[in-house]
PDB file of C-alpha atoms and ligand atoms in Angstrom:
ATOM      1  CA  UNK A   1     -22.036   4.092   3.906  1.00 37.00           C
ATOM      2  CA  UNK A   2     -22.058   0.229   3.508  1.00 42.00           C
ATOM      3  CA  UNK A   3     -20.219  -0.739   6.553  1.00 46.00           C
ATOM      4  CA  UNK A   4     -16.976  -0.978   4.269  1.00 52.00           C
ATOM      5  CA  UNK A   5     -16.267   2.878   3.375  1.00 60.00           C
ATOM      6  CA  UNK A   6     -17.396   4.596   1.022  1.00 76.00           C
ATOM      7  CA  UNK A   7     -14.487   3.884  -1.652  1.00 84.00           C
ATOM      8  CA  UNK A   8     -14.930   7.304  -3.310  1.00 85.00           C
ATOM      9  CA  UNK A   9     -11.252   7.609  -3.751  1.00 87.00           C
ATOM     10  CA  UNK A  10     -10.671   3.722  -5.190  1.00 87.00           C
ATOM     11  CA  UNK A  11     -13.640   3.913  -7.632  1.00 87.00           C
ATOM     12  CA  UNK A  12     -12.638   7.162  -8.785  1.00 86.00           C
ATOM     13  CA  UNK A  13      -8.711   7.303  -8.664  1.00 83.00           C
ATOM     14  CA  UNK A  14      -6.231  10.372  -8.889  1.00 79.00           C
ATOM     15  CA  UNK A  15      -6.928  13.171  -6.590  1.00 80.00           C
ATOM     16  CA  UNK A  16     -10.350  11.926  -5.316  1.00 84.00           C
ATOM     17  CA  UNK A  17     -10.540  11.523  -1.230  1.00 84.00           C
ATOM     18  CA  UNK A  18     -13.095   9.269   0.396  1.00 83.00           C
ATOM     19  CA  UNK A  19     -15.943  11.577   1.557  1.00 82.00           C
ATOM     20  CA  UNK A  20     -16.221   9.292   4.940  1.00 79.00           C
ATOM     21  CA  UNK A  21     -13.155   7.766   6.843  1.00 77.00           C
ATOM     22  CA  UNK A  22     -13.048   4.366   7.607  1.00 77.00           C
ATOM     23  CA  UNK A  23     -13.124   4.190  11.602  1.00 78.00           C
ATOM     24  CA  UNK A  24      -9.507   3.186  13.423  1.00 81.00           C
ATOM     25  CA  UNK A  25      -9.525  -1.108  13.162  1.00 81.00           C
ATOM     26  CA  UNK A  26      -7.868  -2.402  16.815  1.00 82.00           C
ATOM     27  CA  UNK A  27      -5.957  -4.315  14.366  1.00 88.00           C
ATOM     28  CA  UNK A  28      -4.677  -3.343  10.680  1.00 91.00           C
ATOM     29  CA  UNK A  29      -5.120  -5.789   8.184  1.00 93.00           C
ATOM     30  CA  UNK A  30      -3.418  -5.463   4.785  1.00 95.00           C
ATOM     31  CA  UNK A  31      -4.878  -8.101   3.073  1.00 97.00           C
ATOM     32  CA  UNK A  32      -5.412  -9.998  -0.584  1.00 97.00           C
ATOM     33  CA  UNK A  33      -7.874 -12.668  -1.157  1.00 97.00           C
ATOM     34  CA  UNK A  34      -7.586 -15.238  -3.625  1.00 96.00           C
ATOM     35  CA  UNK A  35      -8.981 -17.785  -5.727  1.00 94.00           C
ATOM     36  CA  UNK A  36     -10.810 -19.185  -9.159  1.00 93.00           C
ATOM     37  CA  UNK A  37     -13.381 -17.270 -10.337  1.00 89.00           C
ATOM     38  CA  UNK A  38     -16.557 -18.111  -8.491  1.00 87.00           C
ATOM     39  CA  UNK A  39     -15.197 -19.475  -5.255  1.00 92.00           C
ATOM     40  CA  UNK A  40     -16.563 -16.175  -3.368  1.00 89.00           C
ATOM     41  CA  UNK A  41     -14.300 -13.884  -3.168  1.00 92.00           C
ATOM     42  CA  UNK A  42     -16.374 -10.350  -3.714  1.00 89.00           C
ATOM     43  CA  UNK A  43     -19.314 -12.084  -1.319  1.00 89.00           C
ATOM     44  CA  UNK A  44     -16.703 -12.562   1.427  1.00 95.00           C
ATOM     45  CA  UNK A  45     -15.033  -9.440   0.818  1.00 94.00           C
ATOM     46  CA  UNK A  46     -18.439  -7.221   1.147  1.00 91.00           C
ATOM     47  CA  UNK A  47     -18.788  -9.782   4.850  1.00 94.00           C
ATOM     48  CA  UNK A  48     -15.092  -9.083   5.967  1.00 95.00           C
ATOM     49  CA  UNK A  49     -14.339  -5.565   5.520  1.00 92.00           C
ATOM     50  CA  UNK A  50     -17.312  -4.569   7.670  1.00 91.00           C
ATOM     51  CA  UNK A  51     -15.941  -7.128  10.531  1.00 93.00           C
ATOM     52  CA  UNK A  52     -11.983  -5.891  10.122  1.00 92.00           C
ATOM     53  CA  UNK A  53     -12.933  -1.960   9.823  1.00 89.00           C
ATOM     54  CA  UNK A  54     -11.621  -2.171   5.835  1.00 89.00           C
ATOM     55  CA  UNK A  55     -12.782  -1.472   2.660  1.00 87.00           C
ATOM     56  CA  UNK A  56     -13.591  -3.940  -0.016  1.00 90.00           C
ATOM     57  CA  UNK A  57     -11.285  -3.009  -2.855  1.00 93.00           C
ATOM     58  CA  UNK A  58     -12.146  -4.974  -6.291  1.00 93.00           C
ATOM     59  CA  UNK A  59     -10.219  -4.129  -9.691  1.00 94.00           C
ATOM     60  CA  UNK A  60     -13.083  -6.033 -11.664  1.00 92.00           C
ATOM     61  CA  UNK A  61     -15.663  -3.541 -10.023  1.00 90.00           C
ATOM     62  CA  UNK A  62     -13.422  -0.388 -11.514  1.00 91.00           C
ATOM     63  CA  UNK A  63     -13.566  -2.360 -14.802  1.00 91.00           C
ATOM     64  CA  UNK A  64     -17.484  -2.237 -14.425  1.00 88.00           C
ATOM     65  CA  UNK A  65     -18.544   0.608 -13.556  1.00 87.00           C
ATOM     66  CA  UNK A  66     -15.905   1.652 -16.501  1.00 87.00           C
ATOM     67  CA  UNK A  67     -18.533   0.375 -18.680  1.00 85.00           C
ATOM     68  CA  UNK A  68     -21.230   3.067 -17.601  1.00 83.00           C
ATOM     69  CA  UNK A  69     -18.773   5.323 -19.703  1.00 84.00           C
ATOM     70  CA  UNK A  70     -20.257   6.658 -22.879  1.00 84.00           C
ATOM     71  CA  UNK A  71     -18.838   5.860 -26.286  1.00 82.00           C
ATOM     72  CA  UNK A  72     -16.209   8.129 -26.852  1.00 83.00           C
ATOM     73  CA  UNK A  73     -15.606   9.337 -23.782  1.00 85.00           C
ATOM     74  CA  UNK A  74     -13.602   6.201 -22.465  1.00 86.00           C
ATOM     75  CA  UNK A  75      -9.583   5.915 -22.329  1.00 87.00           C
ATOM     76  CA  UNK A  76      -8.143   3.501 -25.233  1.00 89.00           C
ATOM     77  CA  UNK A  77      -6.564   1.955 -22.299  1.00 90.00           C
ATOM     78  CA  UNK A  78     -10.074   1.167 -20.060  1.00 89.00           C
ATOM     79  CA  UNK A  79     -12.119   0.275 -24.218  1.00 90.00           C
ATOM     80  CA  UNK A  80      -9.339  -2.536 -24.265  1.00 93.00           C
ATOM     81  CA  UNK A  81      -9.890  -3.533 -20.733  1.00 92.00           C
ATOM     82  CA  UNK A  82     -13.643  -3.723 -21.215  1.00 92.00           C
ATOM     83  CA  UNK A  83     -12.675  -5.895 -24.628  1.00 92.00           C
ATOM     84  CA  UNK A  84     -10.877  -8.351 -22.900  1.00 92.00           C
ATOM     85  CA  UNK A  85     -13.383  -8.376 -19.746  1.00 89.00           C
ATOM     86  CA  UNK A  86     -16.614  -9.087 -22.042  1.00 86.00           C
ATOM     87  CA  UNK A  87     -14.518 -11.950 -23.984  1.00 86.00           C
ATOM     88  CA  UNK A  88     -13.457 -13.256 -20.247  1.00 82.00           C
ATOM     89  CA  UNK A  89     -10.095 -12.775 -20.498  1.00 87.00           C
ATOM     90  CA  UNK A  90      -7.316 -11.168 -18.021  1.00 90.00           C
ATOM     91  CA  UNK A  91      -6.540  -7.628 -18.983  1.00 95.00           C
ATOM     92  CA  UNK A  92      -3.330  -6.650 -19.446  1.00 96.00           C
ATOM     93  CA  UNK A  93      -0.717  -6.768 -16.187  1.00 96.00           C
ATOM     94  CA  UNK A  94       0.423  -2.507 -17.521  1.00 96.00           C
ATOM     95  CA  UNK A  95      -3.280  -1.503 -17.575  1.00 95.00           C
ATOM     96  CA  UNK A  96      -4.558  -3.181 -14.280  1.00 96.00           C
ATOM     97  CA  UNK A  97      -1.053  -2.250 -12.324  1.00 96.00           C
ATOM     98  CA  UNK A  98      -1.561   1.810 -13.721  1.00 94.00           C
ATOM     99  CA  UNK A  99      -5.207   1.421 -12.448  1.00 93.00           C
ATOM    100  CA  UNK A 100      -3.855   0.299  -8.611  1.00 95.00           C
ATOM    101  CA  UNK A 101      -0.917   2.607  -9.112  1.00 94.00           C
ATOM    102  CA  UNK A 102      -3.714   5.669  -9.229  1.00 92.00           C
ATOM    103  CA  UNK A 103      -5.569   4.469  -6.276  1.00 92.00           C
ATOM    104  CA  UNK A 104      -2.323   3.388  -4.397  1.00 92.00           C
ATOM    105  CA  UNK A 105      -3.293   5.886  -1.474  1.00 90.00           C
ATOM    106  CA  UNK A 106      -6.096   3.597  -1.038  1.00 92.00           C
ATOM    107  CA  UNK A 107      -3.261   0.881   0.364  1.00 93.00           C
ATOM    108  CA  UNK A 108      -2.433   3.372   3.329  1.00 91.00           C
ATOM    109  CA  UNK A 109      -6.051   4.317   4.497  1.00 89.00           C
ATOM    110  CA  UNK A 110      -5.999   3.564   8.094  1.00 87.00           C
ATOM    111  CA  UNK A 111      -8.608   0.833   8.163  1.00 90.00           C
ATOM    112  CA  UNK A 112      -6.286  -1.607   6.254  1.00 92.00           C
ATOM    113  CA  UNK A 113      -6.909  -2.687   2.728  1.00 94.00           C
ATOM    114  CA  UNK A 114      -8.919  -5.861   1.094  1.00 95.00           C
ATOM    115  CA  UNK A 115      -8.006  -6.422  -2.481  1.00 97.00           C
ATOM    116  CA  UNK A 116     -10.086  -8.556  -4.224  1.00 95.00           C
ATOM    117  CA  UNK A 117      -9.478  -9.554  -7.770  1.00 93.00           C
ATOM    118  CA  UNK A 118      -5.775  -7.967  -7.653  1.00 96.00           C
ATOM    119  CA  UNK A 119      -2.781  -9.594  -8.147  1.00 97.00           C
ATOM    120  CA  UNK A 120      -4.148 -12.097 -10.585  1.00 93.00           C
ATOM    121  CA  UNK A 121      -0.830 -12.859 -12.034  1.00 95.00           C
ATOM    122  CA  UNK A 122       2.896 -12.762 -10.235  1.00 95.00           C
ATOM    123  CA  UNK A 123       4.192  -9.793 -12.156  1.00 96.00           C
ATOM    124  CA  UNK A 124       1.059  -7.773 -10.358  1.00 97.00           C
ATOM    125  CA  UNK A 125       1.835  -9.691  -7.474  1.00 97.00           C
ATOM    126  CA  UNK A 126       5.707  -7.995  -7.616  1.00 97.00           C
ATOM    127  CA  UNK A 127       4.232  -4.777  -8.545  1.00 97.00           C
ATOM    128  CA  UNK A 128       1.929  -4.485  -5.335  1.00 97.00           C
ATOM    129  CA  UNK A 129       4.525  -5.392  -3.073  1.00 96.00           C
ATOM    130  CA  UNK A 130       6.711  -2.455  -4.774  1.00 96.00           C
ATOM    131  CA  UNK A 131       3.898  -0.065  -4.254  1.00 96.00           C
ATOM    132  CA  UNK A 132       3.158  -1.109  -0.762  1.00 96.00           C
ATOM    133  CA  UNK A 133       7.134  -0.678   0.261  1.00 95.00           C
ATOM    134  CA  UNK A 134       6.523   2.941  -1.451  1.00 95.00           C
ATOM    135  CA  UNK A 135       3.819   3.430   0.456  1.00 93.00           C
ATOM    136  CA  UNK A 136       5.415   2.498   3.648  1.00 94.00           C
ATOM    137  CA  UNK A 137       3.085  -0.535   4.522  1.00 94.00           C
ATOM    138  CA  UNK A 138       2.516  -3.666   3.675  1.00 93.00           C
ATOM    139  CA  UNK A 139       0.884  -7.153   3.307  1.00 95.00           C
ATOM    140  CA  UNK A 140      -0.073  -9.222   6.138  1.00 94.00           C
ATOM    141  CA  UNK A 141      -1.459 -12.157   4.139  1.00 95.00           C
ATOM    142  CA  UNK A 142      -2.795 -13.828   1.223  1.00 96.00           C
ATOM    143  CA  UNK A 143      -5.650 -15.471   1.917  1.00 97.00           C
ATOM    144  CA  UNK A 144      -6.707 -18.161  -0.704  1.00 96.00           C
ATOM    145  CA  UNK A 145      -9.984 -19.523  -0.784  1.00 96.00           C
ATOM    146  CA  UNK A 146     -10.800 -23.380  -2.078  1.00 95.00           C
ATOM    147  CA  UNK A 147     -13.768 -24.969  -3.671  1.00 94.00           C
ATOM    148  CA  UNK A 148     -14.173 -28.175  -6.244  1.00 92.00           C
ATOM    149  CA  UNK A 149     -13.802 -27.077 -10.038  1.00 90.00           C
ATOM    150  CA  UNK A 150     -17.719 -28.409 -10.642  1.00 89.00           C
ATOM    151  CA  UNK A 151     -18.836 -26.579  -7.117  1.00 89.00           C
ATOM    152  CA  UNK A 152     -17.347 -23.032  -9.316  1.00 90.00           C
ATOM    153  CA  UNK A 153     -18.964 -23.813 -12.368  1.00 90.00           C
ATOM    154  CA  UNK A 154     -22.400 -23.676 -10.694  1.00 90.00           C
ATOM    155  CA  UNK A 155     -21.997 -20.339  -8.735  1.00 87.00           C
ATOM    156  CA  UNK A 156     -20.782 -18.648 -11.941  1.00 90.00           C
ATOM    157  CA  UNK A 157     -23.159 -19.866 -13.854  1.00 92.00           C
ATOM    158  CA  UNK A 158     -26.565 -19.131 -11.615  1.00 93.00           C
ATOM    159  CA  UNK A 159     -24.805 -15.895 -10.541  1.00 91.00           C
ATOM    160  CA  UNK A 160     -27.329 -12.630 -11.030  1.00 94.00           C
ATOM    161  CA  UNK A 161     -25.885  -8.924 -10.268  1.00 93.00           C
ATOM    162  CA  UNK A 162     -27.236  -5.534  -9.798  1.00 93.00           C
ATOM    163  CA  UNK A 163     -25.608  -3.277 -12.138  1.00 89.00           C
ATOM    164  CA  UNK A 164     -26.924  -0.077  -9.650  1.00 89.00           C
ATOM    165  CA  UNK A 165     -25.340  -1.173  -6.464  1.00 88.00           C
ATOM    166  CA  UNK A 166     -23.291  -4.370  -7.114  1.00 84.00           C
ATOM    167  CA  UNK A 167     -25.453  -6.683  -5.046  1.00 89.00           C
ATOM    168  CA  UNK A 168     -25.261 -10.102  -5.599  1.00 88.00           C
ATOM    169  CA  UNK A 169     -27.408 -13.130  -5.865  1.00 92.00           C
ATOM    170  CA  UNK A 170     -27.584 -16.187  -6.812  1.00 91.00           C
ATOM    171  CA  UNK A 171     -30.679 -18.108  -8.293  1.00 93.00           C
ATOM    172  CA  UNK A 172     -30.513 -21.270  -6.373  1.00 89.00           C
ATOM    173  CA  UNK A 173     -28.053 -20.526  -3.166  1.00 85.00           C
ATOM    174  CA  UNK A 174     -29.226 -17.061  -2.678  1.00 88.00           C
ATOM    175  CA  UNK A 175     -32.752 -15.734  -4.632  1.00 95.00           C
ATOM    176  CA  UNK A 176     -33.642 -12.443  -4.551  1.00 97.00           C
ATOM    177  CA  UNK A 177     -37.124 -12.001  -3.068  1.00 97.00           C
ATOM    178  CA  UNK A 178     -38.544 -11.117  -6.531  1.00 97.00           C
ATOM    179  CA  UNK A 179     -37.229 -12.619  -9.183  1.00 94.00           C
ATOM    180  CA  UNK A 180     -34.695 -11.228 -11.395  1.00 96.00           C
ATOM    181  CA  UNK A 181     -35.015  -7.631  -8.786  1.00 97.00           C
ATOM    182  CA  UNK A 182     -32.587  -6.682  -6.888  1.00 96.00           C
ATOM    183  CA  UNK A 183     -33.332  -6.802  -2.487  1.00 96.00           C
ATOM    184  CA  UNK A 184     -31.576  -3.774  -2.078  1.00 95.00           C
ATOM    185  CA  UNK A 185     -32.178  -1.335  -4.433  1.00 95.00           C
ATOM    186  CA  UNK A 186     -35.155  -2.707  -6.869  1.00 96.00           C
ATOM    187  CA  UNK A 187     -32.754  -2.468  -9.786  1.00 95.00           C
ATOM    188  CA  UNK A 188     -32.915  -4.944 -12.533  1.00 96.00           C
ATOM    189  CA  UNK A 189     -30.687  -8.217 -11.757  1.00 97.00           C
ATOM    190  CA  UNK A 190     -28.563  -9.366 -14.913  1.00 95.00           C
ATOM    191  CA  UNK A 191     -26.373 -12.396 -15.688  1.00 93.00           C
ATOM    192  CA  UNK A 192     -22.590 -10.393 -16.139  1.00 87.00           C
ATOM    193  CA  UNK A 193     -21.140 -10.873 -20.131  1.00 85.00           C
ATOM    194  CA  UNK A 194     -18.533 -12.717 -18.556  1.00 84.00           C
ATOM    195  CA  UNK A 195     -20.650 -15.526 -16.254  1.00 88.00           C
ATOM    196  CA  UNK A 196     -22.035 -16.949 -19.619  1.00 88.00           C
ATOM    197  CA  UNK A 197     -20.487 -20.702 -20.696  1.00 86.00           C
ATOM    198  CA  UNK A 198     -18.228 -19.632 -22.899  1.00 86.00           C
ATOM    199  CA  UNK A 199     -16.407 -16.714 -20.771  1.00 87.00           C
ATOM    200  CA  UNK A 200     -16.757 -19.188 -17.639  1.00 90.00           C
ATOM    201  CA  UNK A 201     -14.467 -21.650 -19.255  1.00 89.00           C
ATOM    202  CA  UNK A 202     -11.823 -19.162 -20.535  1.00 89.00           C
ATOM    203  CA  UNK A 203     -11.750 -17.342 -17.100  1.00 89.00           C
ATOM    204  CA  UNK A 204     -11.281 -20.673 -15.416  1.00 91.00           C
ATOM    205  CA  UNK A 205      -8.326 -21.749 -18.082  1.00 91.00           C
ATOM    206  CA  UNK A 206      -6.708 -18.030 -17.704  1.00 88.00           C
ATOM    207  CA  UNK A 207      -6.735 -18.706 -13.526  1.00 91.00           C
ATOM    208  CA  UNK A 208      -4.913 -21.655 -13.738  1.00 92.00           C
ATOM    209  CA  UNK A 209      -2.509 -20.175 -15.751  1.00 92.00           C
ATOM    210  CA  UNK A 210      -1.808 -16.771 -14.059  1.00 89.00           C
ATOM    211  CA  UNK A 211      -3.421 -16.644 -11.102  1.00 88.00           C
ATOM    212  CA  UNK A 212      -1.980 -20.355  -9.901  1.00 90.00           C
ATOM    213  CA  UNK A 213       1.713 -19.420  -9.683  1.00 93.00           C
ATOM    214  CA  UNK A 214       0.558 -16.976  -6.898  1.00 94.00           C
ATOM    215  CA  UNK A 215      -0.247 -19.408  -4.527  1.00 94.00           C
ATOM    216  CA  UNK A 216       3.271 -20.858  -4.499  1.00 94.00           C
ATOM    217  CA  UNK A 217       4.324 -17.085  -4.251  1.00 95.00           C
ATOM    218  CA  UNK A 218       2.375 -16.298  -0.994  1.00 95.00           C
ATOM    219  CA  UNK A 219       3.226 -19.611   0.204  1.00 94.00           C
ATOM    220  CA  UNK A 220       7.010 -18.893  -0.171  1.00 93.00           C
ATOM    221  CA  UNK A 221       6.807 -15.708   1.637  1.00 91.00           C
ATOM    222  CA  UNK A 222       4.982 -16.767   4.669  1.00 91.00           C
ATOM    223  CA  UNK A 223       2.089 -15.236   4.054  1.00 93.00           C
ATOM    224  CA  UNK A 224      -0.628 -17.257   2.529  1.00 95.00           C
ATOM    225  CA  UNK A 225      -3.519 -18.334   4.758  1.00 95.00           C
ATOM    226  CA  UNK A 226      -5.735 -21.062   3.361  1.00 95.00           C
ATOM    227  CA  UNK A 227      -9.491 -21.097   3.664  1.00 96.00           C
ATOM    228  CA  UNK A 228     -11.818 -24.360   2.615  1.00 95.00           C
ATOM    229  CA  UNK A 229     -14.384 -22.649   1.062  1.00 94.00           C
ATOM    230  CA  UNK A 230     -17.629 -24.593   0.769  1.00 89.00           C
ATOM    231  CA  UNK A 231     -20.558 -24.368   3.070  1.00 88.00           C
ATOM    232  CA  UNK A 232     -22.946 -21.044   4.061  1.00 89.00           C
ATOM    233  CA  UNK A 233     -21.130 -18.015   3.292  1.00 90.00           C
ATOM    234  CA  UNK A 234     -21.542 -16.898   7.001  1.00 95.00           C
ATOM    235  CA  UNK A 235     -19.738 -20.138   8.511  1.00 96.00           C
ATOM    236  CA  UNK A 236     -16.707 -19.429   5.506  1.00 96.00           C
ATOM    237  CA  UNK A 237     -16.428 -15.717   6.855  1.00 96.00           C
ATOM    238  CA  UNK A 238     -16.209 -16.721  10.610  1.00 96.00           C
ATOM    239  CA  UNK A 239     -13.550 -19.508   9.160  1.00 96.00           C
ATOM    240  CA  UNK A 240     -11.645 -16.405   7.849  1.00 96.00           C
ATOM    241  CA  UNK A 241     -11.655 -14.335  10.980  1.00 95.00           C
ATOM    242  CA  UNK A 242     -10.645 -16.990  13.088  1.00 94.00           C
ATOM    243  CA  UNK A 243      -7.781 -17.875  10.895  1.00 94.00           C
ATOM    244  CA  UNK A 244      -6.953 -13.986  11.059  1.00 93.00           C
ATOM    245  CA  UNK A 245      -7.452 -14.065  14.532  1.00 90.00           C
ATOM    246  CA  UNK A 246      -4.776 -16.436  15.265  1.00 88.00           C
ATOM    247  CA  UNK A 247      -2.576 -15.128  12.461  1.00 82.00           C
ATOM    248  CA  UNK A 248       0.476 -13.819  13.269  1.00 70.00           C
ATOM    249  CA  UNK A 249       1.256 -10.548  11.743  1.00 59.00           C
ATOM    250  CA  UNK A 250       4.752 -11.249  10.409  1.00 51.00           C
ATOM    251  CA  UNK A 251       5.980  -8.026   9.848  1.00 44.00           C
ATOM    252  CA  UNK A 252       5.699  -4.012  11.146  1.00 40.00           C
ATOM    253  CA  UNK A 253       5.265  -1.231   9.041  1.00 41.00           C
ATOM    254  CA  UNK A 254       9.195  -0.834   8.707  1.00 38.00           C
ATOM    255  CA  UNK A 255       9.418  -4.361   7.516  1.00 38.00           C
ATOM    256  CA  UNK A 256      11.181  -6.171  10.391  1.00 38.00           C
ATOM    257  CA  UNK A 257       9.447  -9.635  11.333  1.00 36.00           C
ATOM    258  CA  UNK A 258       8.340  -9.764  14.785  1.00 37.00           C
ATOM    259  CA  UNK A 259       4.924 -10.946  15.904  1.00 37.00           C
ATOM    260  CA  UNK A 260       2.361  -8.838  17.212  1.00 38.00           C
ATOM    261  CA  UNK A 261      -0.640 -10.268  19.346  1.00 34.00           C
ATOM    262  CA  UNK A 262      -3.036 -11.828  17.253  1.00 35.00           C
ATOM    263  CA  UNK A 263      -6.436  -9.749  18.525  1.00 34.00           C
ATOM    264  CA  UNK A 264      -8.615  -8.024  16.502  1.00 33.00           C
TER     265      UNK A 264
HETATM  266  P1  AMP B 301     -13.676 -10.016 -11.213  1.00 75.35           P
HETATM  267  O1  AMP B 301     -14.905  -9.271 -10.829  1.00 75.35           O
HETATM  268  O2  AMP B 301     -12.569  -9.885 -10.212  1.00 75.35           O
HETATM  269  O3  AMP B 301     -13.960 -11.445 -11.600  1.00 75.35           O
HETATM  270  O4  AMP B 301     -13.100  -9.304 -12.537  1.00 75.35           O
HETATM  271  C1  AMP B 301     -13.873  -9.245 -13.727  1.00 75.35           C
HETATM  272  C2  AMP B 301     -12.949  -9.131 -14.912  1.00 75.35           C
HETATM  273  O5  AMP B 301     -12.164  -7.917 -14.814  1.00 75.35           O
HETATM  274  C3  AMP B 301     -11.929 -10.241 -15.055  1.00 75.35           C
HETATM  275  O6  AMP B 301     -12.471 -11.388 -15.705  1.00 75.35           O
HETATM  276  C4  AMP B 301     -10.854  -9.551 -15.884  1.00 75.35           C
HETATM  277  O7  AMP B 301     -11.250  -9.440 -17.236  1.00 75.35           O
HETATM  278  C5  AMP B 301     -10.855  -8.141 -15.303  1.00 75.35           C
HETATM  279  N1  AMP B 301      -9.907  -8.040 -14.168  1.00 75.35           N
HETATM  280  C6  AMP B 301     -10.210  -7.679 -12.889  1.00 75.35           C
HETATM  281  N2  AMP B 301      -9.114  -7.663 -12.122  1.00 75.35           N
HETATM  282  C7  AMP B 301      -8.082  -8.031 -12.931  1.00 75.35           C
HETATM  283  C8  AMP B 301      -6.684  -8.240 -12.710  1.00 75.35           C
HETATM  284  N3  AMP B 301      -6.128  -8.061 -11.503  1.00 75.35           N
HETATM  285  N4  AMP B 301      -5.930  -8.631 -13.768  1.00 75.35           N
HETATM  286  C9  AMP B 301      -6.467  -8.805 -14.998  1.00 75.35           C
HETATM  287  N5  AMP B 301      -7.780  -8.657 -15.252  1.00 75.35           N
HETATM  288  C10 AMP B 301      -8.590  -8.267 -14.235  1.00 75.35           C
END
């Protein structure tokens, strides 16, 4: 176990059941984080689910490890989502809401729920806040990491990941001890299809776009939480709990607002 569950049941979907439960958080959090591509979404993820008793819940990594699928054996729906992953580009809203829709149990696990990567666009936005009300739970808040455009562009672009175990480095802000191997499990460290110039410019043009409108949609709804996002990773995580920590929770698991003590 990594400290944030063992996600058996999101990376495999359907019937499967996470082998270890997540221990009982003093506090619930069902949360989303967003922002650009790049801004450090996945690293704080893997740093905040450990602290808030959660697991770390990314749509891009399904996509990923859908790529370990042999030739042939993958869905026409997940060969099309790989397509429009290696070219950059957002897969469709049916194929990534069907995905969440199979691991929708994952929203009611009792150690809360981090998405990262999902919604990207306000139509998946609407379609998770369906599937939480039919799950009987819901989102406490949006919280939407900031960075300068040029700031992005060099974390994408100097980005190296572990294929085996989804570490990752970087090759200026955070080297592996031996170059180009990975700390944690030796494995060979590659640049992702989608972190080359080309794909970083489309994925940056397809955020603002899609993923923009969200902001104004959290924002509306009282629940978006904004977090400056520059600086060591470990000061931007204790930015986020503190935020959390004086957060409000807006809502109880029947919907009504009413604030709960902000402790965690
Ligand atoms: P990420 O690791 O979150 O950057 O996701 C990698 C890639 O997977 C993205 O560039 C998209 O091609 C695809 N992807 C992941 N999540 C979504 C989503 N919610 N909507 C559309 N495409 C997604």
């Amino acid at each position: 176990m990594t400290g944030q569950g063992d996600r058996h049941a999101w990376f495999h979907g359907g019937d499967a059941k996470c082998r270890e439960l997540p221990r009982i958080p003093s506090r619930r959090f069902g949360l989303v984080l967003l922002g650009p591509p790049g801004v450090g979404k996945g690293t704080q993820a893997e740093k905040l689910a450990p602290e808030l008793g959660t697991c770390h819940l990314s749509t891009g990594d399904v996509f990923r490890q859908g790529q370990i699928v042999p030739d042939g054996q993958r869905s026409p729906a997940l060969d099309t989502a790989l397509g429009a992953m290696r070219r950059g580009e957002l897969v469709s809203d049916d194929i990534v809401i069907d995905m969440v829709r199979e691991r929708a149990g994952c929203l009611r696990c009792r150690g809360g729920f981090l998405l990262d990567g999902f919604p990207r666009t306000v139509a998946q936005a609407e379609a998770l806040d369906s599937l939480l009300e039919e799950q009987g739970t819901h989102l406490d808040a949006a919280v939407y990491y900031t960075v300068p455009r040029q700031t992005l562009i060099e974390r994408l672009s100097g980005r190296r990941t572990c294929p085996s175990c989804n570490a990752v480095f970087h090759i200026a802000s955070r080297p592996p001890r031996l170059p180009g191997i990975c700390d944690d499990c030796s494995g060979r460290l590659v640049q992702r299809a989608d972190d080359c110039p080309e794909s970083i410019s489309v994925r940056l043009a397809a955020y603002d776009q899609n993923t923009t409108p969200l902001i104004d949609y959290y924002r509306k709804t009282n629940r978006l939480l904004v977090v400056e996002a520059d600086g060591p990773t470990d000061t931007i995580c204790m930015r986020t709990l503190a935020l959390l920590a004086e957060y409000k929770v807006d809502y109880h698991d029947n919907g009504d607002r009413n604030a709960r003590p902000a402790t965690f």
